[in-house]
Coordinates of C-alpha atoms in Angstrom, one line a residue:
M1 CA 43.7 -21.7 37.0
E2 CA 43.2 -23.1 33.5
A3 CA 44.8 -21.4 30.7
A4 CA 42.7 -18.4 29.5
V5 CA 40.5 -18.9 26.5
D6 CA 40.5 -16.4 23.7
F7 CA 37.5 -13.9 24.1
A8 CA 38.7 -11.5 21.6
T9 CA 35.4 -11.3 19.7
P10 CA 32.6 -13.1 21.7
E11 CA 29.0 -12.2 22.0
L12 CA 28.4 -10.1 24.9
L13 CA 25.4 -10.6 27.3
R14 CA 24.3 -8.7 30.5
A15 CA 22.3 -9.8 33.6
E16 CA 21.8 -8.6 36.9
V17 CA 23.0 -11.8 38.7
V18 CA 25.1 -14.6 37.5
V19 CA 24.8 -17.8 39.3
L20 CA 27.5 -20.4 38.6
G21 CA 26.5 -24.0 39.4
A22 CA 23.1 -25.8 39.0
G23 CA 23.2 -27.8 42.0
I24 CA 20.3 -27.5 44.6
S25 CA 21.9 -24.2 46.0
G26 CA 22.2 -22.7 42.6
L27 CA 18.8 -23.7 41.4
T28 CA 17.0 -22.4 44.6
L29 CA 19.0 -19.2 44.7
A30 CA 18.3 -18.3 40.8
W31 CA 14.5 -19.1 41.1
R32 CA 14.2 -17.0 44.3
L33 CA 16.1 -14.2 42.6
R34 CA 14.2 -14.6 39.4
Q35 CA 10.9 -14.3 41.3
G36 CA 11.9 -11.2 43.1
L37 CA 13.5 -9.5 40.1
S38 CA 10.7 -10.1 37.8
A39 CA 8.3 -8.5 40.1
R40 CA 10.4 -5.4 40.0
S41 CA 11.4 -5.1 36.6
S42 CA 10.9 -7.1 33.4
S43 CA 14.4 -6.1 32.2
A44 CA 16.2 -7.6 35.3
Q45 CA 17.9 -11.0 34.5
V46 CA 19.4 -13.9 36.2
L47 CA 21.5 -16.2 34.4
L48 CA 22.3 -19.6 36.0
A49 CA 25.1 -21.3 34.1
E50 CA 26.0 -25.2 34.6
A51 CA 29.1 -26.6 33.1
S52 CA 27.9 -30.1 32.7
S53 CA 24.8 -31.2 30.5
R54 CA 22.5 -31.8 33.6
V55 CA 21.2 -30.2 36.6
G56 CA 21.2 -31.1 40.3
G57 CA 25.0 -31.4 41.3
C58 CA 25.5 -34.4 43.4
I59 CA 21.7 -35.3 43.3
S60 CA 21.6 -38.2 40.9
T61 CA 18.8 -40.7 40.7
Q62 CA 19.2 -43.9 38.5
S63 CA 16.7 -46.4 37.3
K64 CA 17.2 -49.8 35.8
D65 CA 15.1 -53.1 35.7
G66 CA 12.5 -52.0 38.3
Y67 CA 15.1 -50.6 40.6
R68 CA 15.7 -47.0 41.4
W69 CA 18.5 -45.7 43.6
E70 CA 20.3 -42.5 44.5
E71 CA 24.0 -42.0 43.7
G72 CA 24.5 -39.0 45.9
P73 CA 21.9 -37.9 49.0
N74 CA 19.5 -40.5 49.7
S75 CA 16.9 -38.7 51.6
F76 CA 16.4 -35.2 53.2
T77 CA 15.1 -34.0 56.6
P78 CA 11.7 -32.2 55.7
T79 CA 12.4 -28.6 56.8
P80 CA 9.7 -26.0 56.2
A81 CA 11.8 -24.2 53.4
L82 CA 12.4 -27.5 51.6
L83 CA 8.8 -28.5 51.8
N84 CA 7.4 -25.2 50.6
L85 CA 9.9 -25.4 47.6
I86 CA 8.6 -29.0 46.8
A87 CA 5.0 -27.8 46.8
E88 CA 5.9 -24.5 44.9
V89 CA 7.3 -26.4 41.9
G90 CA 4.4 -28.9 41.9
L91 CA 5.8 -32.0 43.5
T92 CA 3.5 -32.3 46.5
D93 CA 1.9 -35.6 45.2
Q94 CA 5.3 -36.9 44.7
L95 CA 6.5 -36.6 48.3
V96 CA 7.3 -40.0 50.0
L97 CA 8.2 -40.3 53.8
A98 CA 10.0 -43.0 55.5
D99 CA 8.8 -44.4 58.8
A100 CA 10.4 -42.4 61.6
K101 CA 10.5 -45.6 63.8
L102 CA 12.7 -47.6 61.4
P103 CA 15.6 -48.8 63.5
R104 CA 19.1 -47.8 62.6
Y105 CA 21.9 -50.3 63.4
I106 CA 25.6 -50.4 64.4
Y107 CA 27.8 -53.2 63.2
W108 CA 29.8 -54.2 66.4
E109 CA 31.7 -57.2 67.2
R110 CA 30.1 -59.2 64.4
E111 CA 26.5 -58.3 65.1
L112 CA 23.8 -55.6 64.2
L113 CA 22.9 -53.8 67.3
P114 CA 20.0 -51.1 67.2
V115 CA 21.0 -47.6 68.1
P116 CA 19.1 -46.8 71.2
L117 CA 16.5 -44.0 70.5
S118 CA 15.2 -43.6 74.2
P119 CA 16.4 -43.9 77.7
A120 CA 14.7 -47.2 78.1
A121 CA 16.3 -48.6 75.0
A122 CA 19.8 -47.2 76.1
L123 CA 19.4 -49.0 79.3
G124 CA 18.9 -52.3 77.8
S125 CA 21.2 -51.8 74.9
R126 CA 24.3 -54.1 74.2
L127 CA 26.0 -51.6 72.2
L128 CA 27.4 -50.0 75.4
S129 CA 28.9 -51.6 78.4
V130 CA 27.4 -50.9 81.8
G131 CA 30.5 -48.7 82.4
G132 CA 29.9 -47.0 79.1
K133 CA 26.3 -46.3 79.8
L134 CA 27.3 -44.8 83.5
R135 CA 29.9 -42.6 81.7
A136 CA 27.3 -41.3 79.2
L137 CA 24.8 -40.7 82.1
Q138 CA 27.5 -38.7 83.9
G139 CA 28.2 -36.4 80.9
L140 CA 24.5 -35.9 80.2
L141 CA 24.1 -34.6 83.7
G142 CA 27.1 -32.2 83.3
F143 CA 29.7 -33.9 85.2
V144 CA 32.4 -33.4 82.8
P145 CA 35.9 -31.9 82.6
P146 CA 35.8 -28.3 81.5
P147 CA 36.4 -27.3 78.1
P148 CA 40.0 -27.3 77.2
G149 CA 40.2 -23.7 75.8
H150 CA 40.7 -24.6 72.5
E151 CA 38.7 -25.8 69.4
E152 CA 38.1 -29.5 69.9
T153 CA 37.7 -32.3 67.3
V154 CA 34.5 -34.3 67.3
R155 CA 36.2 -37.2 69.0
Q156 CA 37.7 -35.0 71.7
F157 CA 34.4 -33.2 72.3
F158 CA 32.1 -36.3 72.6
Q159 CA 34.7 -38.4 74.5
R160 CA 34.9 -35.7 77.1
Q161 CA 31.1 -35.2 77.3
L162 CA 29.9 -38.8 76.9
G163 CA 33.0 -41.2 77.2
S164 CA 35.2 -43.0 74.8
E165 CA 32.4 -45.9 74.1
V166 CA 30.0 -43.5 72.9
A167 CA 32.7 -41.7 70.8
E168 CA 33.7 -44.9 69.2
R169 CA 30.5 -46.9 68.8
L170 CA 28.0 -44.2 68.1
V171 CA 29.7 -40.9 67.1
E172 CA 32.4 -42.0 65.1
P173 CA 30.0 -44.1 62.5
F174 CA 27.6 -41.4 62.5
T175 CA 30.4 -39.1 61.3
S176 CA 31.2 -41.5 58.7
G177 CA 27.5 -41.4 57.5
V178 CA 27.0 -37.6 57.5
Y179 CA 30.4 -36.4 56.3
A180 CA 32.4 -39.5 55.3
G181 CA 34.7 -37.8 57.8
D182 CA 37.5 -38.6 60.2
P183 CA 36.3 -37.6 63.9
D184 CA 40.0 -36.7 64.5
Q185 CA 40.1 -33.9 62.2
L186 CA 36.5 -32.6 62.1
S187 CA 35.7 -29.7 64.3
A188 CA 32.9 -30.5 66.7
V189 CA 31.6 -26.8 66.8
A190 CA 31.4 -26.8 63.0
A191 CA 30.3 -30.2 62.1
F192 CA 27.7 -30.6 65.0
P193 CA 27.0 -27.1 66.0
R194 CA 23.7 -27.6 67.6
V195 CA 25.1 -30.2 70.0
A196 CA 28.5 -28.6 70.6
G197 CA 26.8 -25.2 71.3
L198 CA 24.6 -26.5 74.1
E199 CA 27.6 -26.5 76.3
E200 CA 28.9 -23.2 75.1
R201 CA 25.6 -21.6 75.7
Y202 CA 24.2 -23.3 78.8
G203 CA 27.1 -25.0 80.7
S204 CA 26.3 -28.6 79.9
L205 CA 24.4 -30.9 77.4
F206 CA 21.7 -31.6 79.7
A207 CA 20.9 -27.9 80.8
G208 CA 21.1 -27.1 77.1
A209 CA 18.8 -29.8 76.1
L210 CA 16.2 -28.6 78.7
Q211 CA 16.4 -25.0 77.6
A212 CA 16.1 -26.1 74.1
L213 CA 12.8 -28.0 74.9
R214 CA 11.4 -24.9 76.7
Q215 CA 12.3 -22.5 74.0
R216 CA 11.5 -24.7 71.1
P217 CA 9.9 -22.2 68.6
Q218 CA 6.6 -22.6 66.8
P219 CA 7.0 -24.7 63.8
S220 CA 7.0 -22.6 60.5
P221 CA 3.8 -22.9 58.2
V222 CA 4.3 -25.4 55.4
A223 CA 2.3 -25.6 52.3
I224 CA 2.2 -29.4 52.5
Q225 CA -0.5 -30.8 55.0
P226 CA -0.4 -32.7 57.2
P227 CA 3.1 -31.9 57.8
P228 CA 5.6 -34.6 58.1
K229 CA 6.0 -36.3 61.8
R230 CA 9.2 -35.6 63.7
G231 CA 12.1 -37.9 62.6
Q232 CA 10.6 -38.8 59.4
L233 CA 12.8 -38.5 56.2
G234 CA 11.6 -37.6 52.8
N235 CA 12.3 -38.4 49.0
L236 CA 10.4 -38.2 45.8
R237 CA 8.5 -41.0 44.1
Q238 CA 10.7 -41.0 40.9
G239 CA 13.8 -39.9 43.2
L240 CA 15.3 -36.8 44.3
Q241 CA 16.3 -35.8 40.8
Q242 CA 12.8 -34.7 40.4
L243 CA 13.5 -31.5 42.5
P244 CA 16.2 -30.1 40.5
E245 CA 14.6 -31.0 37.0
A246 CA 11.4 -29.3 38.3
L247 CA 13.4 -26.2 39.3
A248 CA 15.1 -26.3 36.0
Q249 CA 11.8 -26.2 34.2
K250 CA 10.7 -23.2 36.1
L251 CA 13.7 -21.3 35.3
G252 CA 13.2 -21.8 31.6
D253 CA 15.8 -19.8 29.5
S254 CA 17.6 -18.4 32.4
L255 CA 19.3 -21.8 32.8
R256 CA 22.3 -22.5 30.5
L257 CA 23.6 -25.9 30.4
G258 CA 27.2 -26.7 29.1
W259 CA 28.4 -23.3 30.0
R260 CA 31.6 -23.7 31.8
A261 CA 33.1 -20.5 33.6
V262 CA 36.8 -20.2 33.0
Q263 CA 37.5 -16.7 33.7
L264 CA 36.4 -13.9 36.1
K265 CA 37.4 -10.3 36.0
R266 CA 36.3 -6.9 37.2
E267 CA 35.9 -3.6 35.4
G268 CA 34.5 -0.9 37.5
E269 CA 31.3 -1.9 39.1
L270 CA 30.7 -4.9 36.8
Y271 CA 32.1 -8.2 36.9
W272 CA 32.8 -10.2 33.5
V273 CA 32.5 -14.0 33.5
G274 CA 34.1 -15.9 30.6
F275 CA 32.4 -19.2 29.4
E276 CA 33.2 -22.1 27.3
T277 CA 29.9 -23.0 25.7
P278 CA 28.6 -25.3 23.0
E279 CA 28.4 -22.5 20.6
G280 CA 31.9 -21.0 21.4
S281 CA 33.0 -18.4 23.7
R282 CA 30.9 -16.0 25.6
W283 CA 31.3 -13.0 28.1
V284 CA 28.5 -12.2 30.6
A285 CA 28.5 -8.9 32.5
A286 CA 26.8 -8.7 35.8
R287 CA 26.7 -6.5 39.0
Q288 CA 26.7 -9.8 41.2
V289 CA 28.4 -13.2 40.7
V290 CA 27.1 -16.0 42.9
L291 CA 29.6 -19.0 43.1
A292 CA 27.4 -22.0 44.0
L293 CA 30.2 -24.4 43.3
P294 CA 32.4 -26.6 45.3
A295 CA 35.2 -24.9 46.9
Y296 CA 37.8 -26.1 44.9
E297 CA 36.1 -24.7 41.8
A298 CA 35.4 -21.4 43.4
A299 CA 39.0 -21.3 44.5
A300 CA 40.1 -21.7 40.9
L301 CA 37.9 -18.8 39.7
L302 CA 39.1 -16.6 42.4
Q303 CA 42.7 -17.0 42.0
G304 CA 43.6 -14.1 40.1
L305 CA 40.8 -11.8 41.4
N306 CA 40.8 -12.6 45.2
P307 CA 44.2 -14.7 46.0
P308 CA 43.4 -14.7 49.8
A309 CA 39.8 -16.0 49.4
S310 CA 41.0 -18.5 46.8
Q311 CA 43.7 -19.9 49.0
L312 CA 41.3 -20.5 52.1
L313 CA 38.8 -22.1 49.8
A314 CA 41.7 -24.4 48.3
E315 CA 42.2 -25.6 51.8
I316 CA 38.9 -27.2 52.3
P317 CA 39.4 -31.0 51.7
Y318 CA 36.9 -33.3 49.9
P319 CA 37.5 -37.1 50.4
P320 CA 36.6 -39.5 47.7
V321 CA 33.3 -41.7 48.2
V322 CA 31.9 -44.6 46.2
V323 CA 28.3 -45.4 46.1
V324 CA 27.8 -49.1 45.3
A325 CA 24.3 -50.2 44.5
L326 CA 23.5 -54.0 45.0
A327 CA 20.2 -56.0 45.3
Y328 CA 19.4 -59.6 46.9
P329 CA 16.4 -61.6 46.8
Q330 CA 14.2 -61.5 49.7
E331 CA 15.1 -65.1 50.9
A332 CA 18.6 -64.4 51.4
L333 CA 17.9 -61.7 53.9
P334 CA 16.6 -61.6 57.5
Q335 CA 12.7 -61.9 57.6
P336 CA 11.2 -59.5 58.1
L337 CA 14.0 -56.9 56.9
R338 CA 12.9 -53.5 58.6
G339 CA 15.5 -50.9 59.0
F340 CA 16.8 -47.6 57.7
G341 CA 20.4 -49.2 57.3
H342 CA 23.8 -49.9 59.4
L343 CA 26.7 -47.8 60.0
I344 CA 30.2 -49.5 60.7
P345 CA 33.0 -48.1 63.3
R346 CA 36.3 -48.0 61.8
S347 CA 37.6 -50.3 64.6
Q348 CA 35.6 -53.3 62.9
G349 CA 38.2 -53.5 60.1
L350 CA 35.7 -53.3 57.2
R351 CA 35.9 -50.8 54.4
T352 CA 32.3 -49.9 54.2
L353 CA 31.4 -46.9 56.0
G354 CA 27.7 -47.7 56.1
T355 CA 24.8 -49.2 54.0
I356 CA 21.5 -47.6 53.3
W357 CA 18.6 -50.2 53.1
A358 CA 17.1 -48.3 50.3
S359 CA 14.0 -50.4 49.6
C360 CA 13.1 -50.7 53.2
L361 CA 13.0 -46.5 53.1
F362 CA 10.6 -45.6 50.3
P363 CA 8.4 -47.4 47.8
E364 CA 9.1 -48.5 44.3
R365 CA 12.9 -48.8 45.0
A366 CA 13.1 -52.6 44.1
P367 CA 10.9 -55.2 42.4
Q368 CA 8.6 -57.5 44.5
G369 CA 10.7 -60.0 46.4
Y370 CA 13.8 -58.1 46.3
H371 CA 15.7 -55.6 48.3
S372 CA 18.3 -53.0 47.2
F373 CA 21.1 -51.6 49.2
L374 CA 23.5 -48.6 48.8
S375 CA 27.0 -49.2 50.2
F376 CA 29.3 -46.3 50.9
L377 CA 33.1 -46.8 50.7
G378 CA 36.0 -44.5 51.0
G379 CA 36.0 -41.5 52.9
A380 CA 38.5 -39.5 55.0
T381 CA 39.7 -42.4 56.9
D382 CA 40.3 -44.9 54.0
A383 CA 43.8 -43.9 52.9
A384 CA 45.2 -44.3 56.5
L385 CA 43.3 -47.7 56.7
A386 CA 44.8 -48.9 53.4
R387 CA 48.5 -47.8 54.5
R388 CA 48.1 -49.7 57.8
Q389 CA 46.7 -52.8 56.0
G390 CA 49.0 -52.6 53.0
I391 CA 46.0 -52.6 50.7
P392 CA 45.1 -50.2 47.7
P393 CA 42.8 -47.2 48.5
I394 CA 39.2 -47.6 47.5
P395 CA 39.4 -45.0 44.6
T396 CA 42.2 -46.8 42.9
L397 CA 40.2 -50.2 42.7
S398 CA 38.2 -51.2 39.7
P399 CA 34.4 -50.9 39.8
E400 CA 34.3 -54.7 40.0
E401 CA 36.8 -54.8 42.8
R402 CA 34.8 -52.3 44.7
A403 CA 31.4 -54.3 44.2
Q404 CA 33.1 -57.5 45.4
I405 CA 34.1 -55.6 48.6
A406 CA 30.8 -54.4 49.3
H407 CA 29.2 -57.7 48.5
A408 CA 31.5 -59.5 50.7
E409 CA 30.9 -57.2 53.6
L410 CA 27.2 -57.2 53.2
S411 CA 27.3 -61.0 53.2
Q412 CA 29.3 -60.9 56.6
V413 CA 27.0 -58.3 58.1
L414 CA 23.6 -58.8 56.8
L415 CA 22.9 -61.8 54.4
T416 CA 21.6 -65.2 55.8
R417 CA 22.8 -67.4 53.1
R418 CA 25.4 -67.2 50.3
V419 CA 23.9 -65.6 47.1
E420 CA 25.4 -63.8 44.0
P421 CA 24.4 -60.1 44.2
I422 CA 22.4 -58.2 41.5
Y423 CA 25.0 -55.5 40.5
L424 CA 23.0 -52.3 39.6
G425 CA 25.8 -49.8 39.3
E426 CA 28.4 -47.5 41.2
R427 CA 29.3 -43.9 41.2
L428 CA 32.7 -42.8 42.2
W429 CA 32.8 -39.2 43.7
P430 CA 36.4 -38.2 43.6
R431 CA 35.7 -35.2 45.6
A432 CA 32.5 -36.0 47.7
I433 CA 31.6 -34.1 50.9
P434 CA 33.5 -30.9 52.2
Q435 CA 35.2 -31.5 55.6
Y436 CA 34.6 -29.1 58.2
T437 CA 38.1 -29.5 59.8
L438 CA 39.6 -27.6 62.8
G439 CA 39.4 -24.0 62.0
H440 CA 36.6 -24.2 59.7
R441 CA 34.2 -21.5 61.1
Q442 CA 37.2 -19.0 61.2
R443 CA 38.2 -20.2 57.6
I444 CA 34.7 -19.4 56.2
A445 CA 34.5 -16.1 58.1
Q446 CA 37.7 -15.0 56.6
V447 CA 36.7 -16.0 53.2
Q448 CA 33.5 -14.0 53.5
A449 CA 35.5 -11.0 55.0
H450 CA 37.9 -11.1 51.9
L451 CA 35.0 -11.2 49.5
A452 CA 33.5 -8.3 51.0
S453 CA 36.7 -6.1 51.2
Q454 CA 38.2 -7.1 47.9
T455 CA 35.4 -8.2 45.6
P456 CA 32.2 -6.8 46.8
G457 CA 29.4 -8.2 44.5
I458 CA 30.8 -11.8 44.5
W459 CA 29.3 -14.2 46.7
V460 CA 29.5 -17.9 47.7
C461 CA 26.6 -20.2 48.4
A462 CA 27.5 -24.0 48.9
N463 CA 27.4 -26.9 51.3
Y464 CA 31.0 -26.1 52.5
L465 CA 29.7 -23.1 54.3
D466 CA 27.6 -24.2 57.3
G467 CA 25.8 -27.5 56.7
V468 CA 25.9 -30.3 54.0
A469 CA 22.2 -31.4 54.1
L470 CA 19.8 -30.4 51.3
G471 CA 17.7 -28.4 53.8
D472 CA 20.8 -26.5 54.6
C473 CA 21.5 -25.9 51.0
V474 CA 17.8 -24.5 50.5
R475 CA 18.1 -22.5 53.8
R476 CA 21.2 -20.7 52.6
A477 CA 20.0 -20.0 49.1
E478 CA 16.7 -18.3 50.1
A479 CA 18.8 -16.2 52.9
L480 CA 21.4 -14.9 50.2
A481 CA 18.6 -14.5 47.7
Q482 CA 16.7 -12.2 50.2
Q483 CA 19.9 -10.3 50.8
L484 CA 20.6 -9.6 47.1
L485 CA 17.2 -8.5 46.4
S486 CA 17.4 -6.1 49.3
Q487 CA 20.3 -4.6 47.6
A488 CA 19.1 -4.4 44.1

């Protein structure tokens, strides 16, 4: 915990709810709370405080010389709640959708191979051997060893279910793409609950998939018509940053930028949050405080008030990830270039986790005649790789060195001739994506129990809980808003 700031004579403010952190979780939550509370009382207030000078958290869109790229999340699955939120803040005409049929590739043995997305494609795929395909089919039909009786890692679960080839060549790179994670550390049931839960509920993946198809719920109504097709991914015409900025505009004076929470204490039924602000020190009193912050920041604020919850939150790891944005002339690339991007299994010896072919996905991402790419380096496995190879970890390299790695590996994987890249920029996220390691679900349940018993009125709402996608953040925020409004 940082040294306490002197709040001897600050200006005092009151709010019904204080939300800390203006990422997509905090913004959505504050907006839903403001809507609900203003309908009941003109005096009820929501205050959303953000330590930095901008909203959006890890959502960050950059533009330069006719290029536009994302430094954080690059797209979203268009869930009904997220689509309705986009429509509500006036961005319906800004929605852009990627072709659901764009192929995804795996770089395996010096070749880009498409990920099979159908049984027929799987039969003809060169990504798996004949033995690997037969082993996967055996697992899909339920002929697998029984569960071991303890929580499995991602690799253990998928290797038991579908075989070692599927685990190494498909699951491992997918895990890198979603979590920048290590399949030997992540919990299968926490990181991939829908898949891992099929065996738990129905006895096998095959039986579970059949039941899921039979019991598929009717789609929720959405404000955007026609609704996106299954498998499509979304973005906004000017980039994902449009959504947090539109929410910030809706919130108006309920949002305070440059307000950094440094203290949290309790007096009776009220919580007092101490802030450092551009105007000096401030205290805000509230009945409810929501920490829409990364786990390590929430842990720091709770250290003195709820030590058990603080300790559990501090245990959640966040590996570093670097996003390098490069562009190339069209003539240096395969013709025609069509795809979502490629992932690289760790066994291939490259340091790039994967690359998104950004200008193939969405319009206006690159000038005519050029293509832009986002390469992701680092992640949970990079430190061990660096030790094995006797090379510096990705975060310790200079931006120029990281760009050289990204370019060299794109040249090996994708380019058809030697050419210098157009360097657009990079973003180092020292603590990028929360890792759902073994014991994660129990850890979160204990956090929630400690908050409820020791500090009722303090809540957490962030992507380390049960899903890292933007749609998960919106889902959680809206559910918590309903819960808080029901208690108001």
